[in-house]
Short mmCIF file of C-alpha atoms and ligand atoms in Angstrom, two decimals:
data_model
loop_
_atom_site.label_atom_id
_atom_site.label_comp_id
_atom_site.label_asym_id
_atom_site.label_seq_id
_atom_site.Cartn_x
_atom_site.Cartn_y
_atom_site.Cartn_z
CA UNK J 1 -3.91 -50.14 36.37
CA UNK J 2 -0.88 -48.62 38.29
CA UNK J 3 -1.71 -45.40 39.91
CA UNK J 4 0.69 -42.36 40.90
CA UNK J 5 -1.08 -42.65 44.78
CA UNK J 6 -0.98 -45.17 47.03
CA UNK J 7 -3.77 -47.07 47.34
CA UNK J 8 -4.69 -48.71 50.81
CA UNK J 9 -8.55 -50.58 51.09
CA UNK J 10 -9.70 -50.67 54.60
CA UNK J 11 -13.24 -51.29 55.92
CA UNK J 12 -15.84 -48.84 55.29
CA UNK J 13 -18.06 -49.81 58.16
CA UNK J 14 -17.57 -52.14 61.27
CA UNK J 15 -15.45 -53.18 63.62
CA UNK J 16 -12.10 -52.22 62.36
CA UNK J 17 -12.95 -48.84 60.59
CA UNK J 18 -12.96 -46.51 63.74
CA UNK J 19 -9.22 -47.84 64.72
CA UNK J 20 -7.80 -47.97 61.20
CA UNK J 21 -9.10 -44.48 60.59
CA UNK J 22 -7.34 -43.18 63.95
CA UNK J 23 -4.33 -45.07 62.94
CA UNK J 24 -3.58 -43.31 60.02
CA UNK J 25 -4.41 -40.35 61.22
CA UNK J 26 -1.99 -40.69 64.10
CA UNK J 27 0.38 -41.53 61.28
CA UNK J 28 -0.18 -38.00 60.08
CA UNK J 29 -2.21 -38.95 57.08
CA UNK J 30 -4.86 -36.15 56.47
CA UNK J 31 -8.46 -37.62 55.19
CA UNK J 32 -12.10 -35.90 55.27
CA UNK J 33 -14.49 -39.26 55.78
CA UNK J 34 -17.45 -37.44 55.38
CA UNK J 35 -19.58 -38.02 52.48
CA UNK J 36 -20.46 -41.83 51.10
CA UNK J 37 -17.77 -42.24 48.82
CA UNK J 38 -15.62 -45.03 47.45
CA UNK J 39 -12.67 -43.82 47.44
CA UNK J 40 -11.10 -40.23 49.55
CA UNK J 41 -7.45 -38.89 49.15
CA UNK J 42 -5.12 -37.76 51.46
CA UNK J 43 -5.15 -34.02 51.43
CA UNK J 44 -1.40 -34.13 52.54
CA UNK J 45 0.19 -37.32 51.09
CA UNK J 46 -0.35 -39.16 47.70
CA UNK J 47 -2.77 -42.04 49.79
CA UNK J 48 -6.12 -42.78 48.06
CA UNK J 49 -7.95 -44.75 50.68
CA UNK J 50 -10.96 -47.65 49.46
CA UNK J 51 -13.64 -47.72 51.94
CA UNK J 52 -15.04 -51.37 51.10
CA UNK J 53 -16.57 -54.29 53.22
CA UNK J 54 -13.82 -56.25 54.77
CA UNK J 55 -14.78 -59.50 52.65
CA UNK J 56 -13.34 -57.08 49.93
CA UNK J 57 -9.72 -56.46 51.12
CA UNK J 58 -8.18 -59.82 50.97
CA UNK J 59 -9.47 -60.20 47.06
CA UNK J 60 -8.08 -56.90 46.05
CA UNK J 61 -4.50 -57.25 47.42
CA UNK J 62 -4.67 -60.78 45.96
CA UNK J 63 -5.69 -59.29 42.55
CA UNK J 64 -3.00 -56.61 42.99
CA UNK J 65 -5.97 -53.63 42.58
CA UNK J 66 -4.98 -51.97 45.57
CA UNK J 67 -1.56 -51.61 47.66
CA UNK J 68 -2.18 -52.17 51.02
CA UNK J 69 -4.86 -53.04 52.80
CA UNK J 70 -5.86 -53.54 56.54
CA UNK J 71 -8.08 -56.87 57.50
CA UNK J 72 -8.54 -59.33 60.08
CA UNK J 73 -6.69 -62.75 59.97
CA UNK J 74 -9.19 -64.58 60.20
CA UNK J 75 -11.28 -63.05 57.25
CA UNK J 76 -7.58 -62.90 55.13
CA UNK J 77 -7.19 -66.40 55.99
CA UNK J 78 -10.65 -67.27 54.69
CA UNK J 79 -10.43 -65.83 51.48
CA UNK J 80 -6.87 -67.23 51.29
CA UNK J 81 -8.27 -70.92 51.66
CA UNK J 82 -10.97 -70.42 49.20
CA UNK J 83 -8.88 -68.77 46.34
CA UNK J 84 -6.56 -71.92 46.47
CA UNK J 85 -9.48 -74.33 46.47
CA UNK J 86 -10.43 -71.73 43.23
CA UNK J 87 -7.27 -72.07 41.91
CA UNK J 88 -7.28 -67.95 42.10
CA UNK J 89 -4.24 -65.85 43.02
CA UNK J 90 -3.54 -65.98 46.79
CA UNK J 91 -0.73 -64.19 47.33
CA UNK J 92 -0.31 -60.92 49.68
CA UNK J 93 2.67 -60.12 51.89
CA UNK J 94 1.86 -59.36 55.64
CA UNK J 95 3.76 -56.26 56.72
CA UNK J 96 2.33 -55.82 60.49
CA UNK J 97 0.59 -57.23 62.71
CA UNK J 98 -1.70 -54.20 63.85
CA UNK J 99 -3.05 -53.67 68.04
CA UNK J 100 -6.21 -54.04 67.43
CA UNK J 101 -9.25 -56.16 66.04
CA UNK J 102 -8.01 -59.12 68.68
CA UNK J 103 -10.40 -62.04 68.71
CA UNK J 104 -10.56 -65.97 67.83
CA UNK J 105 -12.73 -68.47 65.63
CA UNK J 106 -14.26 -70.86 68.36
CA UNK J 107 -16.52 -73.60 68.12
CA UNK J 108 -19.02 -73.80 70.08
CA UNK J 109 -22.13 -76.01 71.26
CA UNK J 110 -24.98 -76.70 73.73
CA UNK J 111 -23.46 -75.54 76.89
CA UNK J 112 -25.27 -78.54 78.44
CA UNK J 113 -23.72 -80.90 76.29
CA UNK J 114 -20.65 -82.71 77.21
CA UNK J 115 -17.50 -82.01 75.63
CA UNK J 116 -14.08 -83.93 75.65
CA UNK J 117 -12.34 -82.90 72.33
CA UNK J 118 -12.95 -82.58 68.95
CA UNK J 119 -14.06 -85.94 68.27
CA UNK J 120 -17.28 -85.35 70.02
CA UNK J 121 -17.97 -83.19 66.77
CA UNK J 122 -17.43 -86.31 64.48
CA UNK J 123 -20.48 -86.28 61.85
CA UNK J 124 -21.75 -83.33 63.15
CA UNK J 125 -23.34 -80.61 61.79
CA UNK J 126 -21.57 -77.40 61.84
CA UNK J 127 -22.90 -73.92 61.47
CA UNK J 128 -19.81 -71.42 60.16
CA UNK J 129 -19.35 -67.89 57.90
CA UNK J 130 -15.65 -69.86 57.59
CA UNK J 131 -16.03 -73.39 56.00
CA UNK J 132 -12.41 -73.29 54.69
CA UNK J 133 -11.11 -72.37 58.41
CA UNK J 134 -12.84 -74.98 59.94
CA UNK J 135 -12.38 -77.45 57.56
CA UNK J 136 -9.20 -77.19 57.44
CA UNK J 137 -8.99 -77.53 61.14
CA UNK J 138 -11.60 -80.76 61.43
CA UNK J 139 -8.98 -82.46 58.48
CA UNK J 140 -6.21 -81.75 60.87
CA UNK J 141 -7.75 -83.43 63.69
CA UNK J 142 -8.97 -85.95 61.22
CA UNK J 143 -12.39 -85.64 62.28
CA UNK J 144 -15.49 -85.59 59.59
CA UNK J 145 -18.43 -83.35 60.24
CA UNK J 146 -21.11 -81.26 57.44
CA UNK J 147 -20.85 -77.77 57.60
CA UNK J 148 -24.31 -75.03 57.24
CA UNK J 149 -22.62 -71.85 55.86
CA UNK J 150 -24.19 -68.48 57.39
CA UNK J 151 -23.54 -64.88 56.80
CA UNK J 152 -25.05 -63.77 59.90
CA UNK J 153 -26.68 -64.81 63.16
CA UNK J 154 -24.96 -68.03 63.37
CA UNK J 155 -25.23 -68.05 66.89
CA UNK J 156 -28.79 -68.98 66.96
CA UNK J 157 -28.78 -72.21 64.48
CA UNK J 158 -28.27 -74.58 67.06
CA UNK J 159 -31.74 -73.29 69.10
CA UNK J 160 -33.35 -72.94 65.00
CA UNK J 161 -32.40 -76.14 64.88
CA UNK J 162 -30.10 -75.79 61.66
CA UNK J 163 -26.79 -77.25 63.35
CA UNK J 164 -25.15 -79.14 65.71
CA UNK J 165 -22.92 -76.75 66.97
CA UNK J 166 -21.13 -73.69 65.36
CA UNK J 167 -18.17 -72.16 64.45
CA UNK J 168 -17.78 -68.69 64.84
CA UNK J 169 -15.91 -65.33 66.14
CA UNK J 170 -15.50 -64.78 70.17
CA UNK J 171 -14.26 -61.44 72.18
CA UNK J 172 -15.74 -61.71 75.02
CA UNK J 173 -17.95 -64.89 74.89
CA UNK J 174 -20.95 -63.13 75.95
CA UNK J 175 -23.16 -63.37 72.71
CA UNK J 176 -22.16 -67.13 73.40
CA UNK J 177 -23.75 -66.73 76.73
CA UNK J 178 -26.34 -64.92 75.99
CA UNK J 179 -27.21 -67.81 73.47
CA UNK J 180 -27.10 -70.77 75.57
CA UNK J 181 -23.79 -71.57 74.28
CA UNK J 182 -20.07 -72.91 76.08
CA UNK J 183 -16.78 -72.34 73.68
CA UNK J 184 -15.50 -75.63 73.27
CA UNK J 185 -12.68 -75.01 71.40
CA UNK J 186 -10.28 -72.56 69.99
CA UNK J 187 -9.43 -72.91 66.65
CA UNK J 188 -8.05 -69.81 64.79
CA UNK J 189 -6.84 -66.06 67.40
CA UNK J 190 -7.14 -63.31 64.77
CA UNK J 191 -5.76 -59.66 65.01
CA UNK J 192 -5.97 -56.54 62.58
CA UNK J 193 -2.60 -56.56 60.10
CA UNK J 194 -1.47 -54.42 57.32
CA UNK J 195 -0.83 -56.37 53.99
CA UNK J 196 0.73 -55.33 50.72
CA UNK J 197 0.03 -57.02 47.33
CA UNK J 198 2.61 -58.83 45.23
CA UNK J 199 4.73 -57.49 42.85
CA UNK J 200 6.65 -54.00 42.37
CA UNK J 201 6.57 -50.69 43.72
CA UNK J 202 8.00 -47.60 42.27
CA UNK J 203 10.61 -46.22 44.08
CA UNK J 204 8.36 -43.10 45.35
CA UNK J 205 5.56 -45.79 47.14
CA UNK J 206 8.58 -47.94 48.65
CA UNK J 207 9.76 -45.49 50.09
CA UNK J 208 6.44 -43.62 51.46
CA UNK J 209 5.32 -47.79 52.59
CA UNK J 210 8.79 -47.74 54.31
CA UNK J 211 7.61 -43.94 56.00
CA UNK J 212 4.10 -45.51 56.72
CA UNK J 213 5.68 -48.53 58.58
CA UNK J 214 8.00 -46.35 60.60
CA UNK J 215 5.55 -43.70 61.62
CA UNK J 216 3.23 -46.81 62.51
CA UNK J 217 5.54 -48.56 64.56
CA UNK J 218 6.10 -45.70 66.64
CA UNK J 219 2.44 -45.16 67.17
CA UNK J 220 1.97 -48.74 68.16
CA UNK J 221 4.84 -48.29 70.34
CA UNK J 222 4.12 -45.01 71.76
CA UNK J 223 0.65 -46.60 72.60
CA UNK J 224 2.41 -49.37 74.54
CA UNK J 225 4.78 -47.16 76.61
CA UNK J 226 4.46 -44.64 79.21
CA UNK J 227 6.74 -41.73 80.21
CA UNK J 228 7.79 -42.16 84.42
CA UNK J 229 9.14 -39.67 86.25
CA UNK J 230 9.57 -39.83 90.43
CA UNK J 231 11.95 -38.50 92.86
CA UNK J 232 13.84 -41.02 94.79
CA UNK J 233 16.38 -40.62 97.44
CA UNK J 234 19.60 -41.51 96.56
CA UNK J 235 20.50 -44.36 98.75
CA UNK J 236 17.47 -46.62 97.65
CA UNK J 237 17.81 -45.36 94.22
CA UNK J 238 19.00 -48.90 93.17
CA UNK J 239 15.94 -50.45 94.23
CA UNK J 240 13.78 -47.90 93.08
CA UNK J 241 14.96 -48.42 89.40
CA UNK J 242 14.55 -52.46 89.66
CA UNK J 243 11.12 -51.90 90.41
CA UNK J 244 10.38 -49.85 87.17
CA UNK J 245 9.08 -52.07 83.86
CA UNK J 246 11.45 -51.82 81.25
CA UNK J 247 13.80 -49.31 82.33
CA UNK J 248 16.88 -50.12 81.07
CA UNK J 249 18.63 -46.92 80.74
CA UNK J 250 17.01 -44.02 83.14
CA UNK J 251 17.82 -40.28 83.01
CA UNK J 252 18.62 -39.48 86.93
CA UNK J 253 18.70 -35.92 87.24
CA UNK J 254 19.46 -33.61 90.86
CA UNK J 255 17.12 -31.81 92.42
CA UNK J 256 17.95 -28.69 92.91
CA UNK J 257 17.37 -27.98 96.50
CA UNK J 258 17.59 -31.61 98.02
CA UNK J 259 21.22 -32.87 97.97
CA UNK J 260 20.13 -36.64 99.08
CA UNK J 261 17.15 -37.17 96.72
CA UNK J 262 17.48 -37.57 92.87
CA UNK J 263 14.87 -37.19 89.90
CA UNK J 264 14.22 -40.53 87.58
CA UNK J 265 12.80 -40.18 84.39
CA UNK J 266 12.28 -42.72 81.54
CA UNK J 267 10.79 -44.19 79.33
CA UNK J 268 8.88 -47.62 80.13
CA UNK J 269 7.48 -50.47 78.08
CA UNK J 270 4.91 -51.28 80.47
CA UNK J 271 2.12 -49.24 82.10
CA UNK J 272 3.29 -48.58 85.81
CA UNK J 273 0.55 -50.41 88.21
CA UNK J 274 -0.49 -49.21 91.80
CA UNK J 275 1.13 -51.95 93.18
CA UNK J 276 4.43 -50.62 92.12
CA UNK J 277 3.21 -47.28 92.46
CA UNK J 278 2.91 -48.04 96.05
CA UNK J 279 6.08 -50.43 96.70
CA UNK J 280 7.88 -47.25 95.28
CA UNK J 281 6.26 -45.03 97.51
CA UNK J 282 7.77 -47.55 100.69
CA UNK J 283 10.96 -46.72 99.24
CA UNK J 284 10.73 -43.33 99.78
CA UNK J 285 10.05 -41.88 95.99
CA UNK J 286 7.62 -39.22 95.73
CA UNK J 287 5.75 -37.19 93.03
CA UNK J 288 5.62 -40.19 90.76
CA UNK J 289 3.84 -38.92 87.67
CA UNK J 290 2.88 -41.40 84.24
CA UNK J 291 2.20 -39.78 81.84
CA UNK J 292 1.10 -41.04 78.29
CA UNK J 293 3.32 -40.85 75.14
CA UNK J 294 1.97 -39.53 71.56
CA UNK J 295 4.70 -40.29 69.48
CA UNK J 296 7.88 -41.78 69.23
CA UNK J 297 11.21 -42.36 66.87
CA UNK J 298 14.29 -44.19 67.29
P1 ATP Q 301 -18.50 -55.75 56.66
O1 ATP Q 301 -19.77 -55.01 56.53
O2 ATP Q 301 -17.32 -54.86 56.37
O3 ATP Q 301 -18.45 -57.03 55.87
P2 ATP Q 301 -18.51 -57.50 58.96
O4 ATP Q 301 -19.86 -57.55 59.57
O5 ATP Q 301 -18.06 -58.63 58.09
O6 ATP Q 301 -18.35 -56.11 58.20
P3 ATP Q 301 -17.32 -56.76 61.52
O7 ATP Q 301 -18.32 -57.33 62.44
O8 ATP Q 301 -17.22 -55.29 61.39
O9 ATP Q 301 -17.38 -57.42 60.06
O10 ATP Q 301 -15.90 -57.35 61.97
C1 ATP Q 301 -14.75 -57.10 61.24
C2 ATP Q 301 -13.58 -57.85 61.85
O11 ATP Q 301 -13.38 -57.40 63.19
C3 ATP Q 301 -13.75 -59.34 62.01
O12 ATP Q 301 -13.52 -60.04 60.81
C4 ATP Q 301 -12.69 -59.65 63.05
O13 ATP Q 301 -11.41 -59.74 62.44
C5 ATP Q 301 -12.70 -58.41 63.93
N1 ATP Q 301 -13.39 -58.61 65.24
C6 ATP Q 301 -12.90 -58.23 66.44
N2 ATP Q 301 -13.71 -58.57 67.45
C7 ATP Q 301 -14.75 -59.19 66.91
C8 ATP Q 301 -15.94 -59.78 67.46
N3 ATP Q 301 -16.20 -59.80 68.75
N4 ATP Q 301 -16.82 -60.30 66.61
C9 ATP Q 301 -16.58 -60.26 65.29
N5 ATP Q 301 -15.48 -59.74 64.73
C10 ATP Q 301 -14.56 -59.21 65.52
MG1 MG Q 302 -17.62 -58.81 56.26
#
């Protein structure tokens, strides 16, 4: 059933629903969250947002229910594997890779056992939420092992004594830590992205997808960039601008009461550490201000 609005599922709850939620509304996209519904609409824009579990989005752009959606790789990935071993449609198209939700699939074991690749793991047994991940990893590295599929707390079936080792996701490694655990191997680095489903659009959502993109992009980007601005004198101004990340076309601007000293501004790709900060400073630039960026278009 093809609806007027675009439809976009992204988790209800979790780890990715606080960023996507600030995403889109840095994208200008007007939604009340309040409430326990299913679905909310943009008060602004024709965008009808699903609130689902993220096990949900992958299936529903593969179905072509919903239009976009925003999920992990390694969850989209997951499903992906299974609906081919289903013989279900698998199909999405990725659109962009998203700055947030960063972590990997690792398997992990005793940290007191020894470890010197994956053939250590031959005919082991395997705890995992991603079966399809890992085995399609083991069958790469043609090594055989028996899998224990969990939902939750996997990191505790090797001290319950369910499994060998486990397979499972790592940000910082300290629930590994805290579990007796060592990450033995990385098998699968996951980020957020934005997918679309297959098939066609009418001309009005192509072209509010294409607006989307755009306005994200220069979020992402704005994120990533910093505004500079110093005053530098003139004779080391070549060395000044060498020092700056990413500055590839500066405004330099006079000062008005200081004939040898100029203003830099621009725009930089890269925040500005104190270690520049302070090499600039050597070089005789003062007032050196960064300041953070909101929005941007090109
Ligand atoms: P849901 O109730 O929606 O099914 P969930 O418990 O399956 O939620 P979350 O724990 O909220 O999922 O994680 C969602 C996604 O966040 C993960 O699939 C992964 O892509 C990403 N993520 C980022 N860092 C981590 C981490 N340290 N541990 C787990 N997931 C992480
Ligand atoms: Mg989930």
């Amino acid at each position: 059933m093809q609806t007027q609005r675009l439809r976009i599922a992204i988790q209800k709850k979790g780890r990715l629903a606080k960023e996507c939620q600030e995403l889109l509304k840095r994208c200008g996209v007007k939604i009340n969250y309040t409430g326990e519904r299913l679905v909310v609409h943009a008060e602004n824009m024709p965008i009808d947002l699903l609130l689902v579990r993220d096990d949900d989005i992958p299936g529903l752009i593969m179905d072509g229910v919903v239009d976009l959606g925003v999920i992990g790789e390694n969850e989209l990935e997951e499903v992906r594997l299974e609906r081919i071993k289903l013989g279900e449609p698998s199909q999405y198209q990725l659109l962009r890779r998203l700055d947030f939700g960063g972590c990997r699939l690792s398997i992990a074991l005793d940290k007191d056992q020894s470890y010197n690749g994956p053939q250590d793991l031959a005919n082991q047994r395997i705890a995992t939420t991603y079966p399809n991940i890992l085995k399609a990893y083991m069958d790469k590295q043609g090594v055989s092992f028996s899998t224990c599929m969990l939902n939750g707390s996997v990191e505790v079936a090797p001290r319950a004594g369910l499994a060998d080792a486990i397979c499972d996701l790592v940000s910082t490694g300290a629930t590994l830590e805290a579990n007796g655990l060592k990450e033995a191997e990385v098998i699968f680095r996951s980020k957020a992205v934005l997918i679309q489903r297959e098939g066609s659009f009418s001309e009005e959502k192509t072209a509010l997808i294409e607006r989307l993109l755009t306005r994200m992009q220069g979020v992402i980007q704005a994120k990533e960039s910093k505004y500079i601005m110093l005053h530098a004198p003139s004779e080391t101004l070549e060395q000044v601008v060498e020092l700056l990340p990413g500055a590839e076309d500066p405004t330099i601007l006079p000062l008005a009461h200081e004939k040898s000293r100029v203003a830099v501004h621009l725009v930089s790709t890269e925040n500005l550490f104190w270690e520049t900060m302070e090499k600039l400073k050597q070089l005789g630039a003062s007032s050196i201000l960064v300041l953070p960026i909101e929005k941007m278009m090109e």
